[in-house]
Each structure stands twice: as structure tokens, then as C-alpha cells.
PDB file of C-alpha atoms in Angstrom:
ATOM      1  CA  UNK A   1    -129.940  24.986 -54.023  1.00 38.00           C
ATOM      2  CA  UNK A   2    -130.159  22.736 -51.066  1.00 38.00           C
ATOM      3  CA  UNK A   3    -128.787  19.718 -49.507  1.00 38.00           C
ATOM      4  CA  UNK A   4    -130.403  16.689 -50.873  1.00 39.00           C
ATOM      5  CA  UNK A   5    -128.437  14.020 -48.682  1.00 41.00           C
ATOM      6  CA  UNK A   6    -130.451  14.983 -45.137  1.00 54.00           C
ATOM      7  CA  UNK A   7    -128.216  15.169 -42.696  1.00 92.00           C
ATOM      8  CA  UNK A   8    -124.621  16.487 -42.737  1.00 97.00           C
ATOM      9  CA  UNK A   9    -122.391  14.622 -40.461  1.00 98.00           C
ATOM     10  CA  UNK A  10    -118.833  13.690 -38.692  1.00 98.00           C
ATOM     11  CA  UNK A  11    -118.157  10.565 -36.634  1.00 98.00           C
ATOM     12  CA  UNK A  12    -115.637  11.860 -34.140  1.00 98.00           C
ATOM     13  CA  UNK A  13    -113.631   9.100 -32.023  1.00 98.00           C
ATOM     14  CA  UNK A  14    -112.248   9.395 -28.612  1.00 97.00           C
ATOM     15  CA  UNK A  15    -108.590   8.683 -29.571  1.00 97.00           C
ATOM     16  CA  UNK A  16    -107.649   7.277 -26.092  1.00 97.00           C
ATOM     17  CA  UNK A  17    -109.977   4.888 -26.220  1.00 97.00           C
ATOM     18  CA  UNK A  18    -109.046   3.883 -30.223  1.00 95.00           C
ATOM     19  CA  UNK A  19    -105.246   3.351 -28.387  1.00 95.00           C
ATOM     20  CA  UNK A  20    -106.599   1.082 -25.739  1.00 95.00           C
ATOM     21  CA  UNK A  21    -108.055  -1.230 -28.185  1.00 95.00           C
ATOM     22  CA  UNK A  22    -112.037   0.348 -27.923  1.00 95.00           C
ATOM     23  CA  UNK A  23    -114.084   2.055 -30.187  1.00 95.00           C
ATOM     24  CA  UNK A  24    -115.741   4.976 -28.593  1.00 97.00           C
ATOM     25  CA  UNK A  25    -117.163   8.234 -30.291  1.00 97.00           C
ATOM     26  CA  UNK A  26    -119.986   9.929 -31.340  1.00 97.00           C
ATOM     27  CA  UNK A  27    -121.850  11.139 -34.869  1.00 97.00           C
ATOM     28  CA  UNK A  28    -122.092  14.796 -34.643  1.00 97.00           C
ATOM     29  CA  UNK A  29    -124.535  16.865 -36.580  1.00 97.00           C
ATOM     30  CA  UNK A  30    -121.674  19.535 -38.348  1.00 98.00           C
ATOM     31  CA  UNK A  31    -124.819  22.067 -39.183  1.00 97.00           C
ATOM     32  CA  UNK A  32    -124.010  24.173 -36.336  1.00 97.00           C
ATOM     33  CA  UNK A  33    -122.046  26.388 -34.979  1.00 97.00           C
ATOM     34  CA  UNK A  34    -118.510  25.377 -34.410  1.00 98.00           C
ATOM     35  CA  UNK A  35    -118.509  26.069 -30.308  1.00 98.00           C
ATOM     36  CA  UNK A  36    -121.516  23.747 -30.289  1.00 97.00           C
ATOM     37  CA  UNK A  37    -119.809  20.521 -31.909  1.00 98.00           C
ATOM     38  CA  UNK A  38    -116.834  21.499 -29.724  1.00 98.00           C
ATOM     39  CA  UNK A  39    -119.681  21.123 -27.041  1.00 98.00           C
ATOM     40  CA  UNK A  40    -120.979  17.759 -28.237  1.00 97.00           C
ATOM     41  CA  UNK A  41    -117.182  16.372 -28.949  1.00 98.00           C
ATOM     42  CA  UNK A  42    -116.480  17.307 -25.046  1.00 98.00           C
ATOM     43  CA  UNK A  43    -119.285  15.655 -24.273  1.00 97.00           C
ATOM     44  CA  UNK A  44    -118.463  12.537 -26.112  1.00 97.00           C
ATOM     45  CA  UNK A  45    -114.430  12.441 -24.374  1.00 98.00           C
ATOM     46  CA  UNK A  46    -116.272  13.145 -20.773  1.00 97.00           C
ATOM     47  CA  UNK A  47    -117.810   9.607 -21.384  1.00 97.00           C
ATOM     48  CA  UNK A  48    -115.024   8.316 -22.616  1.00 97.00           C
ATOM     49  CA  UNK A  49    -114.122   4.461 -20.725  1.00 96.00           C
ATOM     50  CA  UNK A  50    -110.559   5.705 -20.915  1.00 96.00           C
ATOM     51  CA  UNK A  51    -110.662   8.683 -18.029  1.00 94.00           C
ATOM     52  CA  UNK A  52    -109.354  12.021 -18.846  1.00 94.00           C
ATOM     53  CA  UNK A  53    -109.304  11.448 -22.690  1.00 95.00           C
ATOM     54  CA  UNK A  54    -108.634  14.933 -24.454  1.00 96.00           C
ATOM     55  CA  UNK A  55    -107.696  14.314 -28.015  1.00 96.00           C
ATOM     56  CA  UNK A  56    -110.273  12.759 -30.873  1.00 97.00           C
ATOM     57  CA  UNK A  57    -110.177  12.434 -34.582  1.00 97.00           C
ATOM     58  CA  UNK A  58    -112.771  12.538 -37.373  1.00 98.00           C
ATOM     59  CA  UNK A  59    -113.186   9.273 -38.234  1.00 97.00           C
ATOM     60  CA  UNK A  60    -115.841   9.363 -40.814  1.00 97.00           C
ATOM     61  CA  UNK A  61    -118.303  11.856 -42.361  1.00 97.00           C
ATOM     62  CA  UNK A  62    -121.650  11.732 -44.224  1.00 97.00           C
ATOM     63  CA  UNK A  63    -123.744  14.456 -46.505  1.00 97.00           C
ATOM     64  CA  UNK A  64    -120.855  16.045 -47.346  1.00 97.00           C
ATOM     65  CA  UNK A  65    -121.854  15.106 -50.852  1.00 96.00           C
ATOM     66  CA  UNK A  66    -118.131  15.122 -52.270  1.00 92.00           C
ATOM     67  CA  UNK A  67    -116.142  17.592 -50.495  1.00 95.00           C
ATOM     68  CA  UNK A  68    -113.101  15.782 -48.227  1.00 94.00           C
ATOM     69  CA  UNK A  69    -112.903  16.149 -44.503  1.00 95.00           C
ATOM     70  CA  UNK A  70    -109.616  15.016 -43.092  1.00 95.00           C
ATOM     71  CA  UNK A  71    -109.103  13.124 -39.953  1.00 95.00           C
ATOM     72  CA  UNK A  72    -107.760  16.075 -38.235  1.00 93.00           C
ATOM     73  CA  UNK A  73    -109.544  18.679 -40.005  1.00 94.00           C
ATOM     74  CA  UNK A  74    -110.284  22.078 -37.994  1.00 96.00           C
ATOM     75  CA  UNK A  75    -113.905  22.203 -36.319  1.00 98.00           C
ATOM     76  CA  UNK A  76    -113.968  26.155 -37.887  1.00 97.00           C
ATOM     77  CA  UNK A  77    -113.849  24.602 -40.857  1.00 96.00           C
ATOM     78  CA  UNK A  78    -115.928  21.337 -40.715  1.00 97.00           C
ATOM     79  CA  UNK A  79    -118.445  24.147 -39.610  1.00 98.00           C
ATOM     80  CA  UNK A  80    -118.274  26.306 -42.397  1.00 97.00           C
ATOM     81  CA  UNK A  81    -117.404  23.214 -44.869  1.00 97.00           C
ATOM     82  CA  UNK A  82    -121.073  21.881 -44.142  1.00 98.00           C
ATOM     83  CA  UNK A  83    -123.105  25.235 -43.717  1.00 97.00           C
ATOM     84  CA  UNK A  84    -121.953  26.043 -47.132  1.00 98.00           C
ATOM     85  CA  UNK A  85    -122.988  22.342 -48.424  1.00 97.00           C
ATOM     86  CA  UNK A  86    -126.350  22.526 -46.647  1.00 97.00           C
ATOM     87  CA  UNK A  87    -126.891  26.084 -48.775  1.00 97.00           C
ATOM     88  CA  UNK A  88    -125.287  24.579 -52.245  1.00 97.00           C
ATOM     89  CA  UNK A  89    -126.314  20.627 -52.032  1.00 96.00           C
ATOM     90  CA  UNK A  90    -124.334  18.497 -55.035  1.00 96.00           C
ATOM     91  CA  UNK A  91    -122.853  21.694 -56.611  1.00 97.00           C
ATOM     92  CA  UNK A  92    -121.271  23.225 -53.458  1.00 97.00           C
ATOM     93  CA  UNK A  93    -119.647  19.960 -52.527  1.00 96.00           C
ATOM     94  CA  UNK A  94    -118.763  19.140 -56.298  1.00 96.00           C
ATOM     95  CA  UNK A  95    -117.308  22.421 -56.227  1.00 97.00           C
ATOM     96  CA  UNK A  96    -115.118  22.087 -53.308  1.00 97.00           C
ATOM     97  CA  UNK A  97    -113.906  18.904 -54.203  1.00 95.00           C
ATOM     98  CA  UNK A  98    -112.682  20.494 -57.788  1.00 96.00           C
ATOM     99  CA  UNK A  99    -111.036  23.374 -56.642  1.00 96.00           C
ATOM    100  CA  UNK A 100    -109.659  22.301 -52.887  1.00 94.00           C
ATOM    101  CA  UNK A 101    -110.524  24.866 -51.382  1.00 93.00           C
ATOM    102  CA  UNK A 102    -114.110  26.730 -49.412  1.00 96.00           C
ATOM    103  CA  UNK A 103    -113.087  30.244 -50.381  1.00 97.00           C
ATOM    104  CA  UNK A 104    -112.047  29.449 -53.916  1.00 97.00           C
ATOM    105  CA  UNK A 105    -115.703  27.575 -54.325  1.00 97.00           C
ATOM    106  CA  UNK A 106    -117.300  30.654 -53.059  1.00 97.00           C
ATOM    107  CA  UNK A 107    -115.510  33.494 -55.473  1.00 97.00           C
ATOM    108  CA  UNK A 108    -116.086  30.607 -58.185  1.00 97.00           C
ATOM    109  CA  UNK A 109    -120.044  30.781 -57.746  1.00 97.00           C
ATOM    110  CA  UNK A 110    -120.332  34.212 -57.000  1.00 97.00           C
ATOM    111  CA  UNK A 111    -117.941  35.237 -60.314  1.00 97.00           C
ATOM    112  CA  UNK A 112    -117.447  32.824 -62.518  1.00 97.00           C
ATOM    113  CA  UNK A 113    -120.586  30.965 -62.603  1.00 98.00           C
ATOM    114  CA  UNK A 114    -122.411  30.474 -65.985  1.00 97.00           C
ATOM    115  CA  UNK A 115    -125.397  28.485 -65.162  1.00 97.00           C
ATOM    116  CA  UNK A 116    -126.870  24.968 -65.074  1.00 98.00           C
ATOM    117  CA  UNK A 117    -127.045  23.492 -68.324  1.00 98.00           C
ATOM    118  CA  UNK A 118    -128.026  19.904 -69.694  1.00 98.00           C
ATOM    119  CA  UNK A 119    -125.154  19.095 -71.304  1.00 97.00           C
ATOM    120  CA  UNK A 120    -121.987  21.711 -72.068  1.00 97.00           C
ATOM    121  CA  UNK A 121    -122.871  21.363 -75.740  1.00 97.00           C
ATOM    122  CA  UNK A 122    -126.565  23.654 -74.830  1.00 97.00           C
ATOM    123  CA  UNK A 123    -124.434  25.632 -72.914  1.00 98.00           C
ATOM    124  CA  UNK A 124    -122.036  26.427 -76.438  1.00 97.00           C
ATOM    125  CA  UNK A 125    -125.281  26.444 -78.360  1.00 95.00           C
ATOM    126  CA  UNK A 126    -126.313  29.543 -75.802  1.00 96.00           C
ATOM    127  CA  UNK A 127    -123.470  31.083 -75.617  1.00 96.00           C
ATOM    128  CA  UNK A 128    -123.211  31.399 -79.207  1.00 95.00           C
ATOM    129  CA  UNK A 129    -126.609  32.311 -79.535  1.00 92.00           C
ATOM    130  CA  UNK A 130    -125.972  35.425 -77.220  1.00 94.00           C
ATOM    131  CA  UNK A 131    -122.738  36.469 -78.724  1.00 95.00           C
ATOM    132  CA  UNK A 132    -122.506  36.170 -82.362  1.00 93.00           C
ATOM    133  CA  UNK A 133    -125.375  36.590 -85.225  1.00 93.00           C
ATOM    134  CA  UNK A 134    -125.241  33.232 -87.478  1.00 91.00           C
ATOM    135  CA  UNK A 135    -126.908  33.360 -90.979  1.00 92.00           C
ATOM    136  CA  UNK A 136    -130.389  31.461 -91.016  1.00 91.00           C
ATOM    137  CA  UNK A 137    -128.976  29.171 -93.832  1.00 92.00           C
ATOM    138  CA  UNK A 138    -125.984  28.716 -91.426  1.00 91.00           C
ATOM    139  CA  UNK A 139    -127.049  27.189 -88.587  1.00 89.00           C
ATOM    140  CA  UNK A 140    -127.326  23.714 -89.242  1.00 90.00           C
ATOM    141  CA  UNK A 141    -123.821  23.165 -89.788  1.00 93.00           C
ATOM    142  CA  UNK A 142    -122.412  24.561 -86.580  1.00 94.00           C
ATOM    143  CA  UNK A 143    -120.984  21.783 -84.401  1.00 96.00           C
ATOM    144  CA  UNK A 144    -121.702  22.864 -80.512  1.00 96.00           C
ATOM    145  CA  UNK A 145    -120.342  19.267 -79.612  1.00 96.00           C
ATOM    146  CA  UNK A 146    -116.593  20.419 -80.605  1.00 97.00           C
ATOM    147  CA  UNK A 147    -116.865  23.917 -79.986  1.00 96.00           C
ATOM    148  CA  UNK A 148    -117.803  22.207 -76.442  1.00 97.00           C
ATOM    149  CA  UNK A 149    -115.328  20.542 -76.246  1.00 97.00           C
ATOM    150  CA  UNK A 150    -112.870  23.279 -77.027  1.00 96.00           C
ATOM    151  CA  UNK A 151    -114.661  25.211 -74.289  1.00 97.00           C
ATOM    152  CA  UNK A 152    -113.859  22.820 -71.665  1.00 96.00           C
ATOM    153  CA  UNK A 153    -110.173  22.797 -73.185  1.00 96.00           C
ATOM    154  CA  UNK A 154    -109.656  26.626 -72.832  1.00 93.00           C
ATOM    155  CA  UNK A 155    -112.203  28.576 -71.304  1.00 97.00           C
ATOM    156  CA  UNK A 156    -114.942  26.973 -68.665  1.00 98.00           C
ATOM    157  CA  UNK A 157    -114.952  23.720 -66.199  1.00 97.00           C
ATOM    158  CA  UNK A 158    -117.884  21.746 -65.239  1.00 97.00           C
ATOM    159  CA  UNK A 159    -119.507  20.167 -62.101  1.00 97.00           C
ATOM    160  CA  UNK A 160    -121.674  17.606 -62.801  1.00 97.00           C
ATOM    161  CA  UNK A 161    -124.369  17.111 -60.352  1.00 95.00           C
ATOM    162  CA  UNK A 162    -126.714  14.430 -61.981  1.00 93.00           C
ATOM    163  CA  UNK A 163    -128.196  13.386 -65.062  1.00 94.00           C
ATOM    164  CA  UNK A 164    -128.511  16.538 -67.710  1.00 95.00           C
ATOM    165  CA  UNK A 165    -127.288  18.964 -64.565  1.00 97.00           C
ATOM    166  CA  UNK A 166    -124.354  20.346 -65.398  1.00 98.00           C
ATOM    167  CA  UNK A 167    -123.146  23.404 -64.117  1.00 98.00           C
ATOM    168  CA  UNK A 168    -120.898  25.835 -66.155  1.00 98.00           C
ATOM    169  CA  UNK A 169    -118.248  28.293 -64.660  1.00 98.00           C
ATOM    170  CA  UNK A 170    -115.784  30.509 -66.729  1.00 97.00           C
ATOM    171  CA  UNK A 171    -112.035  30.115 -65.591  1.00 93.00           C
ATOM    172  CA  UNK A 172    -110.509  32.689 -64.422  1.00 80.00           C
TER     173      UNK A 172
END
């Protein structure tokens, strides 16, 4: 799955400049390595109007497709935050944004996920399917919407990535 916002992004500001009243900073492509956005944020201070400026601040963000970047988040992380949304698109953001944390998102899709479904109710139908032999005359009467339902109570949790996309992890 890929990233299918284009570019992944942080809008860095010069915070010495921000204190003297101008607005001076710099969009910063956050697919790359961390020591090269530390690169292109020294870059942006050393042209700073306010001389010697050392300290900055993420100021905004873009094709991080849900996932929250804090004004004073790490560049390690902002680093790793967007490589693994450029490699997971919708879900990997979604995911992050669920569960708080990178590490957590990755265990969750290497372990506990289920699948992409189009609605939770095919994934119940499935699941059942795979697990438990149902007489022919039976069928019909089964209700996948509230044995759904009771799934997302109890046992799985979704991330919804568009229209009939949802994505279906056990918890753990």
C-alpha cells in the first residue's frame, strides 16, 4: 500500500523570527533521512532575517494522511513517522492515529492484521465461513450485521480508509 496524498511534508518556522513579529520558514520534504531535514532546517535558520536563530518549530504538516505531528515533535521521528506513511498510505496513518503510537501500528499490522474488507459485516460473514460448518438450510438466518457488531465490541477494531475499505485487526 502506498501513499496516495503525493508528497509528505512539515512546515518548519524559524522561531526567532516568529518572536520578532516575521514569518520565516521553510516546507520540508519529511521522506528522508532524518540528518538530511536537519540539513534543510539549518539551512532554513542560516537565512533567517533574525541573525544567529537556532531554535524552530513544526508549524504545519501535509500527507501525513491522519497521523499527528506535534509542534516540537523529534526529527527521528517525523522521519520514521512519514517513511512508514509513504509505505502504508491511509491505513498506516489511520493506524497511527488509533493507537498513538509508530511501534504499536507496526506490531498491529504485522500480528494482528485480518485483512481489508468492505464492510466488517463480510469480514463476520468470512470469518464464520472459515471457522464453523453452518447447515445449508441454516444460512439464511444468520445475522453477520450483529455478530459484527459484537466483533467490534469484543474482539477486532477497524480503520477505515475509504468507501467499502475497511481494514480488520484482532485485539490483542
Amino acid at each position: 500500500m502506498t501513499n496516495q496524498t503525493g508528497e509528505i511534508r512539515i512546515y518548519v518556522a524559524c522561531l526567532a523570527a516568529y518572536n520578532s513579529g516575521t514569518l520565516h520558514g521553510a516546507w520540508i520534504d519529511a521522506q528522508q533521512e532524518a540528518e538530511e531535514i536537519n540539513n534543510a532546517i539549518r539551512d532554513m535558520l542560516k537565512a533567517s532575517p533574525v541573525e544567529d536563530a537556532e531554535e524552530f518549530s513544526i508549524h504545519d504538516y501535509e500527507g501525513f494522511e491522519g497521523a499527528p505531528i506535534q509542534e516540537y515533535s523529534g526529527i527521528d521521528e517525523v522521519a520514521e513517522l512519514a517513511a512508514f506513511i509513504a509505505e502504508h498510505g491511509a491505513l498506516g496513518g489511520g493506524l497511527i492515529n488509533y493507537l498513538n503510537d509508530l511501534e504499536s501500528a507496526r506490531d498491529a499490522l504485522e500480528d494482528q492484521y485480518r485483512g481489508c474488507y468492505d464492510s466488517v459485516e463480510d469480514f463476520a460473514e468470512e470469518l464464520t465461513s472459515e471457522t464453523t460448518e453452518i447447515p445449508e438450510n441454516l444460512i439464511y438466518y444468520i445475522d453477520y450485521e450483529k455478530l459484527a457488531r459484537d466483533l467490534e465490541i469484543n474482539d477486532v477494531f477497524t480503520i477505515e480508509t475509504g468507501h467499502s475499505e475497511v481494514h480488520v485487526f484482532w485485539n490483542c
